[in-house]
Amino acid sequence: MTDPLLALRPWEAPEVTSWGRLPMNAVDRRGGALSLDGPWRFQLLPAPDTPVGAVWSSSYVPGAWTMQDTDDLPQYTNIRMPYTEFPPGSPAANPTGVYEREVEVPADWAGRRIVLQVGAAESVLLVHVDGRPVGLSKDSHLAAEFDLTGRVRAGERAVVRLTVVKWSDASHIEDQDQWWHGGITRSVLLYATGPLHLADVGVRARRDGELRVDCRVRDASGALPAGWYVTGELDGRLLARDTAFDRANQEDGRVSGFLGEVRLRTVVPAVRAWTAETPELYGLTVRLHRADGTVTDTARLRVGFRDVEIAGRDLLVNGERVFFRGVNRHDFHPLTGRTVSYDDMRADLVLLKRFGFNAIRTAHYPNDPALYDLADELGFYVVDEADIESHDHAHEIADDPRYLNAFVDRVSRMVLRDKNHPCVIVWSLGNESDYGAHHDAAAGWVRRHDPTRPVQYEGAARRGWADPDVASDIACPMYAPLEDCLAHALSGRQTKPLIQCEYSHAMGNSNGTLADHWAAIEATPGLQGGFIWEFRDHGILQRVNDGRPAGRGGAGLYDHGVAAPGHRWAYGGDFGERYHDGAFIADGVVLPDRTPKPVMDEHRELAAPVRLKRGEHEGLVLSNHQHFRGLEWLAAEWELALADGGTLTAPADLPDLRPGGTAVVPLPFELPRDGGEAWLTLRVTTAEDLPWAPRGTPVCAPQLRLRAAEPAREEPAVAAARVEVDGDGLLVHPLLTAAPTLSLWRAPTDNDELGGMAVRWRAWGLDALVREPVSVRRDGVSVTVVARYTGATGVVRHRQVFTPVEGGLRVDEEARLPDEFDDVARVGSVFETVAGLDLLEWFGQGPWESYPDRSAGAPVGHHCVPVDALFTPYLRPQESGGRHGVRRFTLSAPDATGLAVTLDEPRQVCVTRYRAEDLTAADHHDELVPRPGCVVHLDAAHRGLGTASCGPDTFPSYLVAPGVHRWSWTLRVL
């Protein structure tokens, strides 16, 4: 007998989106369900029509088989499909996983309706019970439910088989920039209800306290029994039945049809409104009663009262124009791939909250349901995105009628599942799928079903940011140049909020000019923020010896972004993929193990709820930059950093300020007459334990310069001292193993490589400059060395003057760059030290890594960090560890011996264990061998980072120009 599911051949039938699958609804059945998570019998077949064999292995559910020691390994592509077949085709070699286990149905479920829920399966799911077909589903990121009533018996065992086909017509619209996996990636459960049950519950809760609850009731037999009714309770307040609505659904005094509808209402006085700053939630319980009053079904929800609307070019939450400090987030874990636990999701959101983020775009599919519960609780604005991306064949698919049902099905099911979450404020129709009739159809469905939220889609907005006829209520471009955003906002033609769905690409050492963007956003009406791409580097922990994922047993094999010996973070190509897109998968603001990258500290300061500036006359102006709350949840301390006098602290009393308010506060310190440069910092922390942060967690550290540095005085030469240089004019010094030479090269960042700068630098020969001494001249106690550095296309003339001064040596340098070197990575000195100098102490910006266009989050002060902790282990080795605005530093051994460097003005300094060529040559960190000493760069100028791997490069003001560069520094022995 032919299996009707296989007969449909759903992996090559785009018109088939489901068979036997129940409608999506918003009733959460996770509580009280029977979990089927755990090991299942498993076979991986080469194709869906391959007969199942007699030999079984085991696979853990939820989990991708690509992460569980099968021969089908993860594969990463960005735009192109991993096979050559055109839509709706799929390859003949089509891995198919067969999962099977026995399920004992609880005896007390007799007479009840029994439902199987499969949380997510990639990409086609076929369900059988005891060998009989039950149904099928597509959509790799939403749950599928199947009614097993009559197919299983209470108190008896049944064999459940779930067959998952990896490639299908649906894969062409799941072409997201991520790893390709196969398997069951979210939880599987079995639950029971009475035959009479709540089919759906919809909540609309407004900020004025008005609550409306729409209930749909169904019975397994079809016709509804007489006398049933619904009650509701909100934190002890009973909800009233909307009799006018009831009458509209009555015929001859009875509820009409087989689908009952009930509306409950109430108004909550003095309601506590929900926002991302104040995530106030109420408990709602809805009960379905039989005619005799007994309860046959219950739904429990958490309700947040809030309004979302667009007024002109502003997106308003509860009537306020808010800034969206967002990030794009995938469901990802380095050990389990697409499977993410509740604890991991909570850790993701807690970390984001601590670094000032208030918004998430679920790129590019609906995330695990628990994420929305957490966003409701912790406070995030969510752009909920449908599981649609057809990047490789976007134009063909957008109007292909074979895919119309799939587009509408995916968007509508997302809305039906997530509509009750207050965190969801915008529906997104998908990502990078061109723009066609399918998007208009899906948008029409959403607007009819849920008029309380706007709809966005970048592909539609691309047709015109102000176009009123496209299916996007928001102008949501990707990586739009800041000057274009400003021009649009100032043009007088803007009609919609401009909120970038992706900006500031976080690949490697990146996110330059973030402060410039936010200065413009906060100063320009019509601009409301955007979503950084993205949250997490998608590096998979890989065993180096066999090239396979470490799997679930890999916990503990990484720390602070560094994989343990014998392991590494894998990216595209590391699993032997024929087609791949390399390290483009590593573009998050945190490393794969959730270690924050330095951009997180930058973002936290740019999102500071408390700001500080000098008053017009005396004192300081302190302001509250929040939208909805005061400063009562914060505590603070003043800190005064004196360049020549250490650090002073004093308690700070934050004023009682309403959102947007300001207050003048007195200077907390009287500046000493001596002490040189002085910086005042307000260190703000949480005042009490919060769900996302214990008391004392840093929130921000606004800083002001109270006194500038005095001009440096030139130190007189010491006549008795002698400068030692070798025959090539290279400095000889007891603490240096490599003399200071000119450096114009940095290990290219991902932005440098993909943005094309590194190609030019290599063409110029900056990575292999040849030094040739021209002259060595002694002038009294000073030695002047002139050298030529020859590249492939130009020559740089470099002059060093070594002068002995009290306790050390002053080095005055000059480099003349030819006009063709119009954009180099750096201009400065590089030298290497003896081993044993393991501690860096400095006065300047810090303590974390910073660069010229990413330094707003690094306050000036006295900092102390071990040398090995200065380096940031970006997934692909590259330029790392720099500190901007350094005035002076020491490198010391445990016995306090070492060297000290004083710079003529604040400069970019980098101290690591690696030469630039070491980092340039390595693809992974396990290939790097730390040098025993320190490699020290002192840069007169250093190029900004930008985000050119995907998006705009840095601004012209952060480029290193040709011409003459001069700098000086003094070296002393401690």
GROMACS .gro file of C-alpha atoms in nm, residues 638-940:
model
  303
  638TRP     CA    1   3.199   6.001   4.129
  639GLU     CA    2   3.550   5.924   4.015
  640LEU     CA    3   3.822   6.182   3.940
  641ALA     CA    4   4.122   6.058   3.739
  642LEU     CA    5   4.428   6.284   3.756
  643ALA     CA    6   4.702   6.220   3.506
  644ASP     CA    7   4.969   6.285   3.766
  645GLY     CA    8   4.783   6.212   4.087
  646GLY     CA    9   4.594   5.883   4.081
  647THR     CA   10   4.218   5.847   4.126
  648LEU     CA   11   3.977   6.000   4.378
  649THR     CA   12   3.623   5.876   4.450
  650ALA     CA   13   3.316   6.022   4.623
  651PRO     CA   14   2.953   5.913   4.666
  652ALA     CA   15   2.699   6.058   4.421
  653ASP     CA   16   2.332   6.133   4.488
  654LEU     CA   17   2.130   6.109   4.170
  655PRO     CA   18   1.855   6.371   4.147
  656ASP     CA   19   1.488   6.282   4.110
  657LEU     CA   20   1.442   6.328   3.735
  658ARG     CA   21   1.148   6.248   3.513
  659PRO     CA   22   1.221   6.095   3.170
  660GLY     CA   23   1.394   6.357   2.959
  661GLY     CA   24   1.457   6.581   3.260
  662THR     CA   25   1.778   6.760   3.355
  663ALA     CA   26   1.928   6.896   3.676
  664VAL     CA   27   2.231   7.103   3.766
  665VAL     CA   28   2.457   6.938   4.023
  666PRO     CA   29   2.772   7.081   4.184
  667LEU     CA   30   3.121   6.963   4.106
  668PRO     CA   31   3.197   6.686   4.355
  669PHE     CA   32   3.570   6.766   4.382
  670GLU     CA   33   3.788   7.070   4.408
  671LEU     CA   34   4.062   7.022   4.155
  672PRO     CA   35   4.413   7.026   4.298
  673ARG     CA   36   4.637   7.289   4.146
  674ASP     CA   37   4.881   7.028   4.028
  675GLY     CA   38   4.800   6.701   3.861
  676GLY     CA   39   4.779   6.790   3.494
  677GLU     CA   40   4.498   6.638   3.288
  678ALA     CA   41   4.180   6.565   3.491
  679TRP     CA   42   3.874   6.353   3.397
  680LEU     CA   43   3.550   6.324   3.593
  681THR     CA   44   3.346   6.005   3.559
  682LEU     CA   45   3.003   5.920   3.701
  683ARG     CA   46   3.000   5.543   3.746
  684VAL     CA   47   2.635   5.437   3.740
  685THR     CA   48   2.521   5.094   3.860
  686THR     CA   49   2.200   4.916   3.952
  687ALA     CA   50   2.081   5.017   4.299
  688GLU     CA   51   1.908   4.686   4.373
  689ASP     CA   52   1.876   4.334   4.241
  690LEU     CA   53   1.685   4.322   3.912
  691PRO     CA   54   1.570   4.022   3.707
  692TRP     CA   55   1.855   4.090   3.464
  693ALA     CA   56   2.125   4.228   3.692
  694PRO     CA   57   2.233   4.199   4.055
  695ARG     CA   58   2.287   4.512   4.259
  696GLY     CA   59   2.603   4.693   4.155
  697THR     CA   60   2.597   4.590   3.787
  698PRO     CA   61   2.755   4.863   3.570
  699VAL     CA   62   2.502   5.057   3.364
  700CYS     CA   63   2.707   5.344   3.220
  701ALA     CA   64   3.000   5.573   3.298
  702PRO     CA   65   2.953   5.920   3.146
  703GLN     CA   66   3.274   6.121   3.155
  704LEU     CA   67   3.387   6.484   3.123
  705ARG     CA   68   3.731   6.634   3.088
  706LEU     CA   69   3.770   6.897   3.360
  707ARG     CA   70   4.122   7.005   3.271
  708ALA     CA   71   4.330   6.955   2.959
  709ALA     CA   72   4.688   6.836   2.959
  710GLU     CA   73   4.958   7.098   2.964
  711PRO     CA   74   5.183   7.112   2.658
  712ALA     CA   75   5.465   6.862   2.691
  713ARG     CA   76   5.801   7.013   2.775
  714GLU     CA   77   6.098   6.892   2.579
  715GLU     CA   78   6.338   6.716   2.812
  716PRO     CA   79   6.703   6.827   2.792
  717ALA     CA   80   6.955   6.581   2.658
  718VAL     CA   81   7.192   6.412   2.902
  719ALA     CA   82   7.547   6.464   2.786
  720ALA     CA   83   7.697   6.169   2.970
  721ALA     CA   84   7.470   5.911   2.806
  722ARG     CA   85   7.529   5.735   2.475
  723VAL     CA   86   7.281   5.595   2.227
  724GLU     CA   87   7.372   5.255   2.087
  725VAL     CA   88   7.273   5.163   1.731
  726ASP     CA   89   7.395   4.878   1.511
  727GLY     CA   90   7.537   4.903   1.162
  728ASP     CA   91   7.191   4.937   1.008
  729GLY     CA   92   7.096   5.218   1.239
  730LEU     CA   93   6.869   5.000   1.455
  731LEU     CA   94   6.846   5.087   1.823
  732VAL     CA   95   7.022   4.853   2.066
  733HIS     CA   96   6.848   4.839   2.404
  734PRO     CA   97   6.869   4.582   2.687
  735LEU     CA   98   6.487   4.542   2.711
  736LEU     CA   99   6.419   4.521   2.338
  737THR     CA  100   6.466   4.210   2.123
  738ALA     CA  101   6.358   4.394   1.809
  739ALA     CA  102   6.437   4.761   1.757
  740PRO     CA  103   6.166   5.017   1.677
  741THR     CA  104   6.096   5.029   1.304
  742LEU     CA  105   5.830   5.184   1.087
  743SER     CA  106   5.495   5.002   1.058
  744LEU     CA  107   5.224   5.076   0.799
  745TRP     CA  108   5.054   4.734   0.807
  746ARG     CA  109   4.804   4.571   1.037
  747ALA     CA  110   4.675   4.214   1.025
  748PRO     CA  111   4.370   4.282   0.808
  749THR     CA  112   4.039   4.289   0.988
  750ASP     CA  113   3.742   4.122   0.822
  751ASN     CA  114   3.634   4.471   0.716
  752ASP     CA  115   3.975   4.533   0.562
  753GLU     CA  116   3.962   4.207   0.366
  754LEU     CA  117   3.603   4.218   0.244
  755GLY     CA  118   3.600   4.595   0.199
  756GLY     CA  119   3.897   4.577  -0.040
  757MET     CA  120   4.145   4.778   0.166
  758ALA     CA  121   4.376   4.482   0.233
  759VAL     CA  122   4.392   4.409  -0.140
  760ARG     CA  123   4.524   4.760  -0.201
  761TRP     CA  124   4.768   4.741   0.089
  762ARG     CA  125   4.913   4.417  -0.043
  763ALA     CA  126   4.932   4.565  -0.394
  764TRP     CA  127   5.132   4.853  -0.248
  765GLY     CA  128   5.355   4.603  -0.064
  766LEU     CA  129   5.277   4.739   0.283
  767ASP     CA  130   5.288   4.386   0.428
  768ALA     CA  131   5.645   4.335   0.308
  769LEU     CA  132   5.820   4.673   0.315
  770VAL     CA  133   6.197   4.647   0.268
  771ARG     CA  134   6.401   4.867   0.498
  772GLU     CA  135   6.721   5.016   0.367
  773PRO     CA  136   6.933   5.246   0.587
  774VAL     CA  137   7.029   5.568   0.415
  775SER     CA  138   7.236   5.745   0.678
  776VAL     CA  139   7.337   5.727   1.043
  777ARG     CA  140   7.465   6.055   1.187
  778ARG     CA  141   7.576   6.145   1.538
  779ASP     CA  142   7.508   6.503   1.641
  780GLY     CA  143   7.648   6.551   1.987
  781VAL     CA  144   7.469   6.293   2.205
  782SER     CA  145   7.183   6.239   1.956
  783VAL     CA  146   7.180   5.989   1.674
  784THR     CA  147   6.976   6.052   1.358
  785VAL     CA  148   6.889   5.754   1.141
  786VAL     CA  149   6.729   5.792   0.799
  787ALA     CA  150   6.591   5.486   0.621
  788ARG     CA  151   6.389   5.407   0.311
  789TYR     CA  152   6.099   5.160   0.327
  790THR     CA  153   6.030   5.034  -0.022
  791GLY     CA  154   5.701   4.877  -0.120
  792ALA     CA  155   5.579   4.742  -0.451
  793THR     CA  156   5.465   5.084  -0.575
  794GLY     CA  157   5.611   5.351  -0.348
  795VAL     CA  158   5.885   5.454  -0.110
  796VAL     CA  159   5.844   5.590   0.243
  797ARG     CA  160   6.124   5.800   0.392
  798HIS     CA  161   6.153   5.749   0.767
  799ARG     CA  162   6.366   5.951   1.008
  800GLN     CA  163   6.439   5.865   1.373
  801VAL     CA  164   6.626   6.087   1.617
  802PHE     CA  165   6.743   5.913   1.935
  803THR     CA  166   6.831   6.148   2.222
  804PRO     CA  167   6.935   6.041   2.573
  805VAL     CA  168   6.730   6.212   2.844
  806GLU     CA  169   6.714   6.180   3.219
  807GLY     CA  170   6.654   5.812   3.293
  808GLY     CA  171   6.595   5.708   2.934
  809LEU     CA  172   6.577   5.784   2.568
  810ARG     CA  173   6.358   6.016   2.356
  811VAL     CA  174   6.268   5.903   2.006
  812ASP     CA  175   6.148   6.164   1.756
  813GLU     CA  176   6.013   6.014   1.434
  814GLU     CA  177   5.895   6.136   1.097
  815ALA     CA  178   5.749   5.937   0.806
  816ARG     CA  179   5.679   6.078   0.459
  817LEU     CA  180   5.415   5.877   0.275
  818PRO     CA  181   5.388   5.914  -0.104
  819ASP     CA  182   5.061   6.029  -0.254
  820GLU     CA  183   4.975   5.679  -0.380
  821PHE     CA  184   4.958   5.557  -0.018
  822ASP     CA  185   4.634   5.748   0.029
  823ASP     CA  186   4.470   5.511   0.281
  824VAL     CA  187   4.702   5.296   0.492
  825ALA     CA  188   4.627   5.095   0.803
  826ARG     CA  189   4.862   5.277   1.039
  827VAL     CA  190   5.171   5.492   1.064
  828GLY     CA  191   5.386   5.427   1.367
  829SER     CA  192   5.661   5.235   1.538
  830VAL     CA  193   5.676   4.867   1.626
  831PHE     CA  194   5.925   4.700   1.858
  832GLU     CA  195   5.951   4.381   2.063
  833THR     CA  196   6.049   4.334   2.427
  834VAL     CA  197   6.228   4.071   2.626
  835ALA     CA  198   6.020   3.798   2.789
  836GLY     CA  199   5.871   3.836   3.134
  837LEU     CA  200   5.701   4.174   3.093
  838ASP     CA  201   5.348   4.051   3.154
  839LEU     CA  202   5.156   4.348   3.299
  840LEU     CA  203   5.048   4.662   3.114
  841GLU     CA  204   4.954   4.972   3.313
  842TRP     CA  205   4.854   5.288   3.134
  843PHE     CA  206   4.686   5.625   3.156
  844GLY     CA  207   4.443   5.672   2.869
  845GLN     CA  208   4.128   5.516   2.738
  846GLY     CA  209   4.031   5.172   2.859
  847PRO     CA  210   4.035   4.924   3.009
  848TRP     CA  211   3.892   4.739   2.708
  849GLU     CA  212   4.003   4.747   2.348
  850SER     CA  213   3.934   5.069   2.156
  851TYR     CA  214   4.012   5.222   1.820
  852PRO     CA  215   3.981   5.573   1.674
  853ASP     CA  216   3.623   5.521   1.552
  854ARG     CA  217   3.518   5.292   1.838
  855SER     CA  218   3.633   5.459   2.158
  856ALA     CA  219   3.330   5.630   2.314
  857GLY     CA  220   3.287   5.344   2.559
  858ALA     CA  221   3.644   5.352   2.690
  859PRO     CA  222   3.679   5.620   2.959
  860VAL     CA  223   4.011   5.791   3.025
  861GLY     CA  224   4.174   5.678   3.347
  862HIS     CA  225   4.442   5.464   3.508
  863HIS     CA  226   4.414   5.104   3.386
  864CYS     CA  227   4.599   4.780   3.456
  865VAL     CA  228   4.553   4.459   3.250
  866PRO     CA  229   4.773   4.148   3.206
  867VAL     CA  230   4.926   4.141   2.860
  868ASP     CA  231   4.762   3.812   2.769
  869ALA     CA  232   4.418   3.959   2.845
  870LEU     CA  233   4.467   4.259   2.612
  871PHE     CA  234   4.412   4.051   2.300
  872THR     CA  235   4.057   3.990   2.174
  873PRO     CA  236   4.031   3.644   2.013
  874TYR     CA  237   3.815   3.738   1.714
  875LEU     CA  238   3.711   3.417   1.540
  876ARG     CA  239   3.948   3.470   1.248
  877PRO     CA  240   4.282   3.609   1.375
  878GLN     CA  241   4.323   3.977   1.284
  879GLU     CA  242   4.426   4.315   1.423
  880SER     CA  243   4.332   4.311   1.790
  881GLY     CA  244   4.413   4.450   2.131
  882GLY     CA  245   4.455   4.820   2.052
  883ARG     CA  246   4.397   5.095   2.308
  884HIS     CA  247   4.311   5.444   2.188
  885GLY     CA  248   4.421   5.770   2.343
  886VAL     CA  249   4.709   5.630   2.550
  887ARG     CA  250   4.926   5.898   2.714
  888ARG     CA  251   5.181   5.673   2.886
  889PHE     CA  252   5.225   5.310   2.986
  890THR     CA  253   5.452   5.067   3.164
  891LEU     CA  254   5.529   4.704   3.087
  892SER     CA  255   5.651   4.526   3.396
  893ALA     CA  256   5.757   4.193   3.537
  894PRO     CA  257   5.637   4.057   3.875
  895ASP     CA  258   5.941   4.216   4.042
  896ALA     CA  259   5.830   4.559   3.908
  897THR     CA  260   6.118   4.582   3.662
  898GLY     CA  261   6.045   4.666   3.303
  899LEU     CA  262   6.004   4.965   3.077
  900ALA     CA  263   5.798   5.282   3.068
  901VAL     CA  264   5.687   5.478   2.762
  902THR     CA  265   5.559   5.836   2.757
  903LEU     CA  266   5.395   5.962   2.438
  904ASP     CA  267   5.397   6.317   2.305
  905GLU     CA  268   5.016   6.316   2.279
  906PRO     CA  269   4.737   6.058   2.311
  907ARG     CA  270   4.816   5.780   2.066
  908GLN     CA  271   4.692   5.438   1.957
  909VAL     CA  272   4.891   5.166   2.135
  910CYS     CA  273   4.876   4.791   2.090
  911VAL     CA  274   5.056   4.534   2.306
  912THR     CA  275   5.013   4.163   2.226
  913ARG     CA  276   5.214   3.842   2.189
  914TYR     CA  277   5.177   3.838   1.811
  915ARG     CA  278   5.335   4.012   1.516
  916ALA     CA  279   5.101   4.138   1.247
  917GLU     CA  280   5.237   3.872   1.012
  918ASP     CA  281   5.158   3.600   1.269
  919LEU     CA  282   4.793   3.705   1.274
  920THR     CA  283   4.777   3.756   0.898
  921ALA     CA  284   4.902   3.403   0.827
  922ALA     CA  285   4.661   3.222   1.062
  923ASP     CA  286   4.307   3.112   0.984
  924HIS     CA  287   4.230   2.992   1.338
  925HIS     CA  288   4.368   3.062   1.682
  926ASP     CA  289   4.497   2.709   1.734
  927GLU     CA  290   4.753   2.790   1.462
  928LEU     CA  291   4.898   3.083   1.660
  929VAL     CA  292   5.208   3.047   1.877
  930PRO     CA  293   5.247   3.333   2.130
  931ARG     CA  294   5.585   3.499   2.134
  932PRO     CA  295   5.765   3.507   2.469
  933GLY     CA  296   5.798   3.885   2.472
  934CYS     CA  297   5.560   4.163   2.379
  935VAL     CA  298   5.499   4.308   2.035
  936VAL     CA  299   5.436   4.681   2.086
  937HIS     CA  300   5.286   4.921   1.831
  938LEU     CA  301   5.294   5.297   1.893
  939ASP     CA  302   5.086   5.461   1.622
  940ALA     CA  303   5.097   5.823   1.521
   0.00000   0.00000   0.00000
